PDB file of C-alpha atoms in Angstrom:
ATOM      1  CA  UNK A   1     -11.824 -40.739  23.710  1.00 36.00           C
ATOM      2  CA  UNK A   2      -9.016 -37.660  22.638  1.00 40.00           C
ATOM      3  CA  UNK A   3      -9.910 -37.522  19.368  1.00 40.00           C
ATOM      4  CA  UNK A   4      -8.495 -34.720  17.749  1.00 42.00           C
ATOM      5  CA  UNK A   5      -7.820 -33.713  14.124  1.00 40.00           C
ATOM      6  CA  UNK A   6      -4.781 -34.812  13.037  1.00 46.00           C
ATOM      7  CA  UNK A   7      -2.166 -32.279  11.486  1.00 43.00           C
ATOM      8  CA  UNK A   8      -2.332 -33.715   7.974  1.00 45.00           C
ATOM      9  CA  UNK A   9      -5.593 -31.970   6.935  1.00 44.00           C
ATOM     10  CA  UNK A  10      -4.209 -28.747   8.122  1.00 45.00           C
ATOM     11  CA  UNK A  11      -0.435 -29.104   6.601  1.00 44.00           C
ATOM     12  CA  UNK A  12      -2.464 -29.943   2.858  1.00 41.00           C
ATOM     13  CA  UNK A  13      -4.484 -26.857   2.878  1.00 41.00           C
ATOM     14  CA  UNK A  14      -1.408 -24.379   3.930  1.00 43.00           C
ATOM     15  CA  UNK A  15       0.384 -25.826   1.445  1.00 44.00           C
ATOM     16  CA  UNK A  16      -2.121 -24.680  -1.205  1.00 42.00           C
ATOM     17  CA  UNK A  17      -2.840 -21.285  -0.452  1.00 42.00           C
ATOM     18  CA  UNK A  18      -5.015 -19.722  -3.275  1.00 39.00           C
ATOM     19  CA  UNK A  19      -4.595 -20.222  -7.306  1.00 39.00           C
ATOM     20  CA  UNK A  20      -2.542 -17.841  -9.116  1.00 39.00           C
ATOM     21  CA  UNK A  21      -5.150 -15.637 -10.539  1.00 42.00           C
ATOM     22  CA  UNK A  22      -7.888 -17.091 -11.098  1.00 43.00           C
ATOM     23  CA  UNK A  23     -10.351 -16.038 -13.341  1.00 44.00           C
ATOM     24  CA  UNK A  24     -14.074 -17.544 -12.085  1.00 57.00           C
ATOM     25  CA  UNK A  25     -13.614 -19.935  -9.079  1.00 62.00           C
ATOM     26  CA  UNK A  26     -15.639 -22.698  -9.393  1.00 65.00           C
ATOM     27  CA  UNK A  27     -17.811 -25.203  -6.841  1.00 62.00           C
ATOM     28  CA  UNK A  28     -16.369 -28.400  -6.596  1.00 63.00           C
ATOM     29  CA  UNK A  29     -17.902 -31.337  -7.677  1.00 60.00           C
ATOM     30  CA  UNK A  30     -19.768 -33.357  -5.918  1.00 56.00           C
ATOM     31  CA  UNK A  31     -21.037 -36.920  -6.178  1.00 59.00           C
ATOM     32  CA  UNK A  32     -23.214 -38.628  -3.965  1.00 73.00           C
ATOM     33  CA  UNK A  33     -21.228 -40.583  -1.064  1.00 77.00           C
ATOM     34  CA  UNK A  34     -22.576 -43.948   0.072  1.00 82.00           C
ATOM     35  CA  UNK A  35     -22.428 -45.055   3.736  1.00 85.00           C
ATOM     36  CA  UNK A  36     -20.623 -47.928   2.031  1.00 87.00           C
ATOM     37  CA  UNK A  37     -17.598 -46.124   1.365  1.00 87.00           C
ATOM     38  CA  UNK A  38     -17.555 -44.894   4.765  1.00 90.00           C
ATOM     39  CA  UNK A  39     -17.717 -48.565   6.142  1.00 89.00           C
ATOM     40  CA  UNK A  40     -15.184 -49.319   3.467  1.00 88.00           C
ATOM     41  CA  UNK A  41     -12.474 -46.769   4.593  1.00 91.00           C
ATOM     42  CA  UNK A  42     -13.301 -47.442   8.443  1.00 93.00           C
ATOM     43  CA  UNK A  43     -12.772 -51.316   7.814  1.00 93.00           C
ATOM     44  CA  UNK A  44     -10.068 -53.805   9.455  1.00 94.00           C
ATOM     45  CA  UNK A  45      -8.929 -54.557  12.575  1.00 95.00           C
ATOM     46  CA  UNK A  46      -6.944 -51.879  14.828  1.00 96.00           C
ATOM     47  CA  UNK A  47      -3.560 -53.652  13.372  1.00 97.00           C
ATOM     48  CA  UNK A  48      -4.327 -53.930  10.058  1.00 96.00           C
ATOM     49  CA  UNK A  49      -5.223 -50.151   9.788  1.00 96.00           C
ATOM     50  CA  UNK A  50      -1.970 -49.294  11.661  1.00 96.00           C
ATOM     51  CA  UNK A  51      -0.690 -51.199   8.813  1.00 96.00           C
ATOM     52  CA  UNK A  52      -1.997 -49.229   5.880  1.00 95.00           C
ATOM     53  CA  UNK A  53      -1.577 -46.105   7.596  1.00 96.00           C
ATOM     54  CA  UNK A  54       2.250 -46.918   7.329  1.00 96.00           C
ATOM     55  CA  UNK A  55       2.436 -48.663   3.850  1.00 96.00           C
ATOM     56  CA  UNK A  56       0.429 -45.031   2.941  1.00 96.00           C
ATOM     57  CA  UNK A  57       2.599 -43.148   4.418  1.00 96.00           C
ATOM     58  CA  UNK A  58       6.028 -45.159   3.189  1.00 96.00           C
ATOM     59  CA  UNK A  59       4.449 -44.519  -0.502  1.00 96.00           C
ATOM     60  CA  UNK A  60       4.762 -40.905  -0.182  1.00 96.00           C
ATOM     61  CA  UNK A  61       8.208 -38.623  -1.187  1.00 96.00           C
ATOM     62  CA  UNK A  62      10.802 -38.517   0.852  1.00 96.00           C
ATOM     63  CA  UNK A  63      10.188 -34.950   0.561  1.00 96.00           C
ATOM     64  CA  UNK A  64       6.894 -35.308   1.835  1.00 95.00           C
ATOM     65  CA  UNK A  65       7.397 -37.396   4.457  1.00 96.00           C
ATOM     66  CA  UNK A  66       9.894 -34.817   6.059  1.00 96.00           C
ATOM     67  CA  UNK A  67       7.960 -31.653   5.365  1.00 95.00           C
ATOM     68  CA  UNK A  68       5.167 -33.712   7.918  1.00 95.00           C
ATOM     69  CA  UNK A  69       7.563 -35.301  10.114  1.00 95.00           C
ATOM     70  CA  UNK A  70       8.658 -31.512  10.824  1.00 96.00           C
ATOM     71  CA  UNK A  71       4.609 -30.788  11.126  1.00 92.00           C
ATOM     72  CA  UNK A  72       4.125 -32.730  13.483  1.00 92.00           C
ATOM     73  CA  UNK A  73       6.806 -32.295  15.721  1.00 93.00           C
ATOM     74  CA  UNK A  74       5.678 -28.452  15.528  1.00 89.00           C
ATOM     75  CA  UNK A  75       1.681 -29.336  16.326  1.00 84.00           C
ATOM     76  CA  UNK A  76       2.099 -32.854  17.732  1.00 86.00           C
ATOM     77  CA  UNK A  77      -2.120 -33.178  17.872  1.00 82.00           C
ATOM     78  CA  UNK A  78      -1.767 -36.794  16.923  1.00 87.00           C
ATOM     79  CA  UNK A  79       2.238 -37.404  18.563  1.00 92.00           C
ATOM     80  CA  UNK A  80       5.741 -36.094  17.600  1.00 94.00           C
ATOM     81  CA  UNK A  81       6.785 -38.894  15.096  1.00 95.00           C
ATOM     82  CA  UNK A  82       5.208 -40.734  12.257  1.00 95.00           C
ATOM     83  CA  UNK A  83       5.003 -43.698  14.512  1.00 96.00           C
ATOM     84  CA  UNK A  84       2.964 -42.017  16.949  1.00 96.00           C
ATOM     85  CA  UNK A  85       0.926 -40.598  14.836  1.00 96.00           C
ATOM     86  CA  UNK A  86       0.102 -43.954  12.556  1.00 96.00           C
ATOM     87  CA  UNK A  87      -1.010 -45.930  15.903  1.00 97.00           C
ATOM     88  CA  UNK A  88      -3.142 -42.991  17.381  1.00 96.00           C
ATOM     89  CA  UNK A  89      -4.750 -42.610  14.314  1.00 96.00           C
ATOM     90  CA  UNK A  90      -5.076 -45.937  13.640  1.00 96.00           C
ATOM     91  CA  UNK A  91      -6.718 -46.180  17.473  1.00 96.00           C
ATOM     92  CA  UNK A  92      -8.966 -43.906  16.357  1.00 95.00           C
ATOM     93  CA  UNK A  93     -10.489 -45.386  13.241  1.00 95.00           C
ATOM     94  CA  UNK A  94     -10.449 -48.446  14.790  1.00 95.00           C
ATOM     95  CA  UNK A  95     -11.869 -47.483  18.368  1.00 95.00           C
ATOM     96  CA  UNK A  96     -14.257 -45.095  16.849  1.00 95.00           C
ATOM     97  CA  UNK A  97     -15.574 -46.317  13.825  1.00 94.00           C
ATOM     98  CA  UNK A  98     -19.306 -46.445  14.942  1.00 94.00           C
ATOM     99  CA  UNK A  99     -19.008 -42.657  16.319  1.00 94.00           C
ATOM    100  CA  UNK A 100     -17.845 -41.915  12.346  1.00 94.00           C
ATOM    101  CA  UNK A 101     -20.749 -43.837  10.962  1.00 94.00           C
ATOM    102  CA  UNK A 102     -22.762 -42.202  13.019  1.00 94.00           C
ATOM    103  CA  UNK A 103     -21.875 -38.944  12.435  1.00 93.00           C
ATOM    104  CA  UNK A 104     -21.514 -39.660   8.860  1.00 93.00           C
ATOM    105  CA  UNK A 105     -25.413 -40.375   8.559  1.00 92.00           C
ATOM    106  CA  UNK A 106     -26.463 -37.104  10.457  1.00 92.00           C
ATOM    107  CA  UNK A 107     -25.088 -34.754   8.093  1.00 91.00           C
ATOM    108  CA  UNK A 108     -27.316 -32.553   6.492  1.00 86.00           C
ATOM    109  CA  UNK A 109     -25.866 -32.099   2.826  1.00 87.00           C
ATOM    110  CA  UNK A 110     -24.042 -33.776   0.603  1.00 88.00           C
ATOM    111  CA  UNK A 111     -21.094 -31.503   0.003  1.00 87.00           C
ATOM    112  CA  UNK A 112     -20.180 -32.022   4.203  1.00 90.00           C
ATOM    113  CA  UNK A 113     -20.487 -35.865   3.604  1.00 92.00           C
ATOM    114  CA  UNK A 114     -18.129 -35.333   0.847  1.00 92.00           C
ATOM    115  CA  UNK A 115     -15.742 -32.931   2.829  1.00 92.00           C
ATOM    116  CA  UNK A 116     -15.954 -35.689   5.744  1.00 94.00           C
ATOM    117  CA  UNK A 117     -15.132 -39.115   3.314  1.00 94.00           C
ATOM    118  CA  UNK A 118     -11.757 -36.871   2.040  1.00 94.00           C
ATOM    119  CA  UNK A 119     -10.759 -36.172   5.662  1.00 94.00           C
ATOM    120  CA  UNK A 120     -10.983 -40.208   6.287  1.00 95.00           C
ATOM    121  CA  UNK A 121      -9.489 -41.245   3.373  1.00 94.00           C
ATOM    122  CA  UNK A 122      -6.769 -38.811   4.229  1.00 94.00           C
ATOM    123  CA  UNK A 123      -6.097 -39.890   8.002  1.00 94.00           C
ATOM    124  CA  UNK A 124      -5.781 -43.633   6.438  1.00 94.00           C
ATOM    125  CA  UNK A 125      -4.285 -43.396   3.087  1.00 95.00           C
ATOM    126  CA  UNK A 126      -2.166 -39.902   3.324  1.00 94.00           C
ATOM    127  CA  UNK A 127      -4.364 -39.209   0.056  1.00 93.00           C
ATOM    128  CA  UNK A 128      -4.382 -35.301  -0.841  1.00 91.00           C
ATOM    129  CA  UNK A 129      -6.659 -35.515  -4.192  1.00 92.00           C
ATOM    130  CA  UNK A 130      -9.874 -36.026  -2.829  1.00 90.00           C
ATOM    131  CA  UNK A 131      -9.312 -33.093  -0.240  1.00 89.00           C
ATOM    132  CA  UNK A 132      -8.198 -31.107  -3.077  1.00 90.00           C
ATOM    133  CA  UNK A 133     -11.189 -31.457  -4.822  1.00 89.00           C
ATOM    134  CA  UNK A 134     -13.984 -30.597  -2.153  1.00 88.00           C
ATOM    135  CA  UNK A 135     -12.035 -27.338  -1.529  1.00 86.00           C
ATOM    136  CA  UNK A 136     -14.653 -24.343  -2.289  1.00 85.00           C
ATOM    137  CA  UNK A 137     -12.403 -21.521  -3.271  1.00 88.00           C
ATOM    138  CA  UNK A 138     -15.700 -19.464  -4.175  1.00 91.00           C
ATOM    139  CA  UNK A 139     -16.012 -18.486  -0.341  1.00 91.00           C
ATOM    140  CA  UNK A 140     -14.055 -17.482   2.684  1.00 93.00           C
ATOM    141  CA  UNK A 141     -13.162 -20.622   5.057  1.00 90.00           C
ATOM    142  CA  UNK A 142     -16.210 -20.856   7.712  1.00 92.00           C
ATOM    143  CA  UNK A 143     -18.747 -18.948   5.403  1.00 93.00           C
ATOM    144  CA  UNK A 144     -20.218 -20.865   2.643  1.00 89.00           C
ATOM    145  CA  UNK A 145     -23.096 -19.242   1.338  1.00 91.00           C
ATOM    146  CA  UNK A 146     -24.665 -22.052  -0.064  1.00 87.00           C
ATOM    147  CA  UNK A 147     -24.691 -24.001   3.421  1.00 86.00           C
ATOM    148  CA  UNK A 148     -24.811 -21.244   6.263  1.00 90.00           C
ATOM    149  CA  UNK A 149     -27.254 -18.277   6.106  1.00 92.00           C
ATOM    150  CA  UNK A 150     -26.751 -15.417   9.169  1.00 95.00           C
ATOM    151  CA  UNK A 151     -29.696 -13.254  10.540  1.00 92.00           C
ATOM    152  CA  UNK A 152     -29.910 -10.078  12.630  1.00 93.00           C
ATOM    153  CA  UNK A 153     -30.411 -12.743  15.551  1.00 95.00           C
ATOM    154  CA  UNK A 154     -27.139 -14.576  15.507  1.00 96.00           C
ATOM    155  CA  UNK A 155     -25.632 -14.883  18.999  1.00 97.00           C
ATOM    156  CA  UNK A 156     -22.079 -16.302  18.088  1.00 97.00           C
ATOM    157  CA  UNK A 157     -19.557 -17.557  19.451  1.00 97.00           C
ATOM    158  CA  UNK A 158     -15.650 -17.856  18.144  1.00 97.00           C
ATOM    159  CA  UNK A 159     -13.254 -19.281  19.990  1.00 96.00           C
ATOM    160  CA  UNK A 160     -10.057 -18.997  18.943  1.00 96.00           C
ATOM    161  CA  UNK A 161     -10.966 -15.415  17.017  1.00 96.00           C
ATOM    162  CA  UNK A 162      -7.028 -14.719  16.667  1.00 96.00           C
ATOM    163  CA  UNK A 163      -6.703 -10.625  15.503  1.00 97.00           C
ATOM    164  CA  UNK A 164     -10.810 -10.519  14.441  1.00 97.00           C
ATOM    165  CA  UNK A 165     -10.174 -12.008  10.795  1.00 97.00           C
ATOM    166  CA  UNK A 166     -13.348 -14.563  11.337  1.00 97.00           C
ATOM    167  CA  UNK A 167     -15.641 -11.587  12.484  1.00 98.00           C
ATOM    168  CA  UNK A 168     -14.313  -9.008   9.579  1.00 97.00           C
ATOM    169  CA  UNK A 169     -14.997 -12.054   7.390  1.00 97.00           C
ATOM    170  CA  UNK A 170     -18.507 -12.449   8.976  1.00 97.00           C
ATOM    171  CA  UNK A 171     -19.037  -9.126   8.522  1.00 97.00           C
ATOM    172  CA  UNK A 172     -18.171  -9.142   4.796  1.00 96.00           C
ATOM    173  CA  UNK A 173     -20.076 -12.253   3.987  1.00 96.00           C
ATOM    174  CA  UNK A 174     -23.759 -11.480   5.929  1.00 96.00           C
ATOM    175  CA  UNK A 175     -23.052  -7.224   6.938  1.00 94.00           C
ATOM    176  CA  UNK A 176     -22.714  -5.567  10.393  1.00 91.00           C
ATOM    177  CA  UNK A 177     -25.890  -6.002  11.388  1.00 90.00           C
ATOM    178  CA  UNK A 178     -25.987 -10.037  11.234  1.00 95.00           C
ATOM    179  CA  UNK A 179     -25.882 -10.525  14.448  1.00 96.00           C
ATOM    180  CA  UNK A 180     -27.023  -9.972  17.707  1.00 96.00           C
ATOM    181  CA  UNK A 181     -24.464 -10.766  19.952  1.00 97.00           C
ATOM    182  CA  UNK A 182     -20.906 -11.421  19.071  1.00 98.00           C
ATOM    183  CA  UNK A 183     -18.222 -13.279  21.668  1.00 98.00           C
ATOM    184  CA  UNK A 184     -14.877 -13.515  20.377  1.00 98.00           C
ATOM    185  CA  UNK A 185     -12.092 -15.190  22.531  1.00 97.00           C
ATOM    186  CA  UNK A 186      -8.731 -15.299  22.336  1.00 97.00           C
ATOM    187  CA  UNK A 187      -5.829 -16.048  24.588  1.00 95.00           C
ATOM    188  CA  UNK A 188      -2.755 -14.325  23.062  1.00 94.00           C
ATOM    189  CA  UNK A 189      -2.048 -11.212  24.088  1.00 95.00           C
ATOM    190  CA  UNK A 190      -1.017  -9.487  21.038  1.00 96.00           C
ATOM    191  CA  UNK A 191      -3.542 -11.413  19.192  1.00 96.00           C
ATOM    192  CA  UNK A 192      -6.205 -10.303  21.346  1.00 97.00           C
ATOM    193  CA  UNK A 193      -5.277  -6.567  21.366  1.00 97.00           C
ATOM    194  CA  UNK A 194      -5.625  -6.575  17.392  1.00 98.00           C
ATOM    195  CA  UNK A 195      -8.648  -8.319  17.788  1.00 98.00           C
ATOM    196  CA  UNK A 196     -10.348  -5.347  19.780  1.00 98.00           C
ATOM    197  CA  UNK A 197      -8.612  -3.209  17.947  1.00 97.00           C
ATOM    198  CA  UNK A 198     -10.723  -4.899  14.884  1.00 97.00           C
ATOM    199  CA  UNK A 199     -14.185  -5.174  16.509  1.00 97.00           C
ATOM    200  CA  UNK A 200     -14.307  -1.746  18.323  1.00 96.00           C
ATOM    201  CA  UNK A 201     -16.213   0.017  15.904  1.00 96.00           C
ATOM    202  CA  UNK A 202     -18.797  -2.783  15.786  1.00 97.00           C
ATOM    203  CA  UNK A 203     -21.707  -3.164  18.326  1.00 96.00           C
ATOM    204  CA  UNK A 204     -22.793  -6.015  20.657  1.00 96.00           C
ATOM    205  CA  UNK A 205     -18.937  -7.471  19.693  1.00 97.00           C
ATOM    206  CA  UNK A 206     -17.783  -9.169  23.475  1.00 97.00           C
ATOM    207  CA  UNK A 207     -14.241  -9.823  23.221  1.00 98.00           C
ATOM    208  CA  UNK A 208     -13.083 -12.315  26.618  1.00 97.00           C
ATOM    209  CA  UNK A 209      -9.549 -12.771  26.318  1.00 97.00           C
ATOM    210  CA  UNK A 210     -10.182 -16.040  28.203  1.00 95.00           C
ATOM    211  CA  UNK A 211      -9.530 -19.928  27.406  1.00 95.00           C
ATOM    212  CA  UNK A 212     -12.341 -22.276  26.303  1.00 95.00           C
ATOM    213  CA  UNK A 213     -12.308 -25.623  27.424  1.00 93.00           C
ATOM    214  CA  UNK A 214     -14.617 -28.794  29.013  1.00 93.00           C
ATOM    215  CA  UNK A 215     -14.538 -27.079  33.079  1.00 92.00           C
ATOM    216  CA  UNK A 216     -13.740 -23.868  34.549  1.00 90.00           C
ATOM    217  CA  UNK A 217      -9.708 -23.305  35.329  1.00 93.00           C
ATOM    218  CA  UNK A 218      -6.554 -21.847  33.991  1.00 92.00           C
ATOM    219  CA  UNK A 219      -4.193 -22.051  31.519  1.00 88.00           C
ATOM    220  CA  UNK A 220      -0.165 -21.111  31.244  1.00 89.00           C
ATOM    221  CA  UNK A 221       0.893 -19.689  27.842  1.00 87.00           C
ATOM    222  CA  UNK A 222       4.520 -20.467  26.108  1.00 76.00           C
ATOM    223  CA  UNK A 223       5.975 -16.871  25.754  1.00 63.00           C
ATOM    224  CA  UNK A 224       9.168 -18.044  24.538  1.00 60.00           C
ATOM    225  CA  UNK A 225       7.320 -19.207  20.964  1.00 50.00           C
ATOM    226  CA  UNK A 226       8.033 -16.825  17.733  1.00 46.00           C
ATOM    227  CA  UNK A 227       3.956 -17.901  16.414  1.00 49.00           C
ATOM    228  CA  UNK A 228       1.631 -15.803  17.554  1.00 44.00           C
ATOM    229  CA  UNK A 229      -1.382 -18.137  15.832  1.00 42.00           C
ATOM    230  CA  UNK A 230      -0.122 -21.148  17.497  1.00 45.00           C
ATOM    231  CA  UNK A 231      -1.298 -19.924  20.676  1.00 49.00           C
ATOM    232  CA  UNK A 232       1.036 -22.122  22.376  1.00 53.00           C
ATOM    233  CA  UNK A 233       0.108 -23.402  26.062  1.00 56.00           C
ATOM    234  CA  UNK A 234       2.960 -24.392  28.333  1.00 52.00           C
ATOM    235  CA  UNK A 235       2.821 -27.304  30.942  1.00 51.00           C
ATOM    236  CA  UNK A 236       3.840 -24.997  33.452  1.00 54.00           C
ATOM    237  CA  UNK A 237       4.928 -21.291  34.017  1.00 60.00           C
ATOM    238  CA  UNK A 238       4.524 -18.284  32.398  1.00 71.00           C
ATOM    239  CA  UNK A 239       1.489 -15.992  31.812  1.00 86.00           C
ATOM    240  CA  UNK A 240      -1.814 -17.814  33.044  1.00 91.00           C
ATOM    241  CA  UNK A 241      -4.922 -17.027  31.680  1.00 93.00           C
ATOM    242  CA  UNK A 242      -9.066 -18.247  32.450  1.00 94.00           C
ATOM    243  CA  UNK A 243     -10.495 -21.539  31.076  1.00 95.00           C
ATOM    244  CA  UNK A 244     -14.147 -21.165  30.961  1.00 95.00           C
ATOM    245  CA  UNK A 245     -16.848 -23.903  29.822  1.00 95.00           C
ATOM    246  CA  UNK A 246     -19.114 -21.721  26.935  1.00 95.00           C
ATOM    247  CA  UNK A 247     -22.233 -23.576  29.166  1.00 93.00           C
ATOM    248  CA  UNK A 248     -21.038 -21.755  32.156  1.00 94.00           C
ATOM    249  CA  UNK A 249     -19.591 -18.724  30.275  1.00 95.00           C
ATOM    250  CA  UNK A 250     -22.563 -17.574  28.329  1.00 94.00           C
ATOM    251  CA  UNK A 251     -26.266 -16.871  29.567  1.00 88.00           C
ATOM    252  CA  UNK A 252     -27.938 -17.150  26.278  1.00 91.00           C
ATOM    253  CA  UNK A 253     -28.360 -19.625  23.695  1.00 92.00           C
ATOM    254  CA  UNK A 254     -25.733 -19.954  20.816  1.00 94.00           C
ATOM    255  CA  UNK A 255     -26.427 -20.379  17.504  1.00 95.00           C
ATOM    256  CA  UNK A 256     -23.139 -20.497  15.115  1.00 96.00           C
ATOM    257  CA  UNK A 257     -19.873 -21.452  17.173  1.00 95.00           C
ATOM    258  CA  UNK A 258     -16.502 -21.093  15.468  1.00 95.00           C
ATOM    259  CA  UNK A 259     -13.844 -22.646  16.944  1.00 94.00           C
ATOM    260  CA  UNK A 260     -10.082 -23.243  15.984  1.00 92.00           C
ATOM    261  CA  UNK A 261      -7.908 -23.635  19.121  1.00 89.00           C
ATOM    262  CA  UNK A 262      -5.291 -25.784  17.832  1.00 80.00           C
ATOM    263  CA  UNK A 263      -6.534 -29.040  18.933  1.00 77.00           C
ATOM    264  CA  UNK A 264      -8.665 -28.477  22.028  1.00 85.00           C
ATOM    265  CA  UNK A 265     -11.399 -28.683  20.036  1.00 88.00           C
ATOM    266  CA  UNK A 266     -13.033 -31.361  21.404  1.00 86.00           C
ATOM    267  CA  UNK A 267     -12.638 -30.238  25.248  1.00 90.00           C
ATOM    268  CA  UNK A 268     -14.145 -26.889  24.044  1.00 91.00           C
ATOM    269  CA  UNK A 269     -17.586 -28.523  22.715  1.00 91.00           C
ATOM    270  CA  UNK A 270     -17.604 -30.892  26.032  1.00 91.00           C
ATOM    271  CA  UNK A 271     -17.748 -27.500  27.275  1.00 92.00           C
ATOM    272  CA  UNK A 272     -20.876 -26.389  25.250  1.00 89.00           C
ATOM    273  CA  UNK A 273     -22.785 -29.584  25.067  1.00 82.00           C
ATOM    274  CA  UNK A 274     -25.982 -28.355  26.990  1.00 74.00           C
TER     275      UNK A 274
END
């Protein structure tokens, strides 16, 4: 399948950043989002989505349009050029449009369905508003605290924990005793000596400076890039670190898993799916 998430989402949200100053963040509104809409956004043939995908993305600034042509060619998740990416993604929503529906109906709240219609709507029609609007600035990204409640019997697992700012954030959000085990893994080697650095006054905090991915292996790291959170991986060459499957890598049951790995994502949960 390769579906991964395309760079757009992640472009629109650095761009933000957080208001100036603002006085009493407020939860976004939602509105109740029909299947239909799903179905709507999902519809057409493979070529007639490639087509809208490019019409969208024609319609946008000039300025725009170069700030992600230079995205992608810097995190080319969905190809290098805005032709690549327009017929993967439109291979995608075309190839995968049951998996979407399906997914669609098993979320549990209506603020996720939400989240997942402006991700769509933004993969066809390069459209920024509705992402903008389900954007909870009451809460730290991973933790909101109307959705995810944490317990002294927490066994989780974050892949892709960077210098520990997820666990100090976890920490902030449901206290140091939230959890009972805590596996944080990270690839980079400065990232990963700030990270234990972060979590050694913390108990039960297992920090694997290993890869995560669908089968056991290894991995060889890009030490010529300047950006340490782009943990870039190199064809060939270099520094070579452990792939581990979580299934194989853990003994005991997880119950939250974090990850953000720059794209792998999906050969990560492949890894976890027992």
């Amino acid at each position: 399948s390769g579906v991964t998430f395309p760079a757009t989402v992640g472009l629109y949200l650095e761009q933000q950043g957080t208001p100036a100053a603002p006085r009493e963040p407020t939860a976004p509104e939602v509105a109740d989002v029909p299947v239909s809409l799903i179905d709507q956004i999902l519809s057409g043939s493979r070529a007639e989505i490639e087509t809208g995908i490019g019409a969208a993305f024609a319609r946008l600034s000039e300025q725009h349009q170069a700030q992600l042509a230079d995205y992608w060619r810097k995190y080319p998740l969905w190809g290098e050029t805005p032709q690549a990416v327009r017929a993967n993604a439109a291979a995608a929503l075309s190839a995968h449009r049951e998996d979407f529906l399906w997914m669609f109906r098993r979320l549990a709240d209506n603020t996720s369905r939400q989240v997942f219609a402006a991700v769509l709507r933004n993969w066809r029609f390069f459209e920024f508003e509705p992402l903008a609007k389900v954007i909870d600035r009451r809460y730290d990204d991973y933790f909101d605290l109307e959705l995810l409640h944490c317990d002294d019997w927490e066994v989780v697992a974050d892949v892709g924990a960077y210098v520990g700012d997820t666990f100090l954030s976890y920490v902030k959000n449901y206290g140091s005793g939230s959890y009972w085990r805590y596996y944080a893994y990270e690839i980079t080697p400065d990232s990963f000596a700030r990270l234990q650095a972060a979590t050694s006054s913390y108990p039960r905090v297992i920090c694997r400076r290993k890869g995560v991915g669908a089968a056991s292996g290894n991995m060889a790291l890009d030490s010529s890039g300047t950006d340490a959170s782009a943990n870039a991986v190199a064809a060939s060459g270099g520094e070579t670190v452990e792939v581990v499957a979580l299934d194989v890598d853990l003994q005991e049951p997880i119950t939250l898993l974090k990850i953000d790995i720059e794209g792998a994502e999906q050969s990560a949960i492949t890894g976890c799916s027992t």
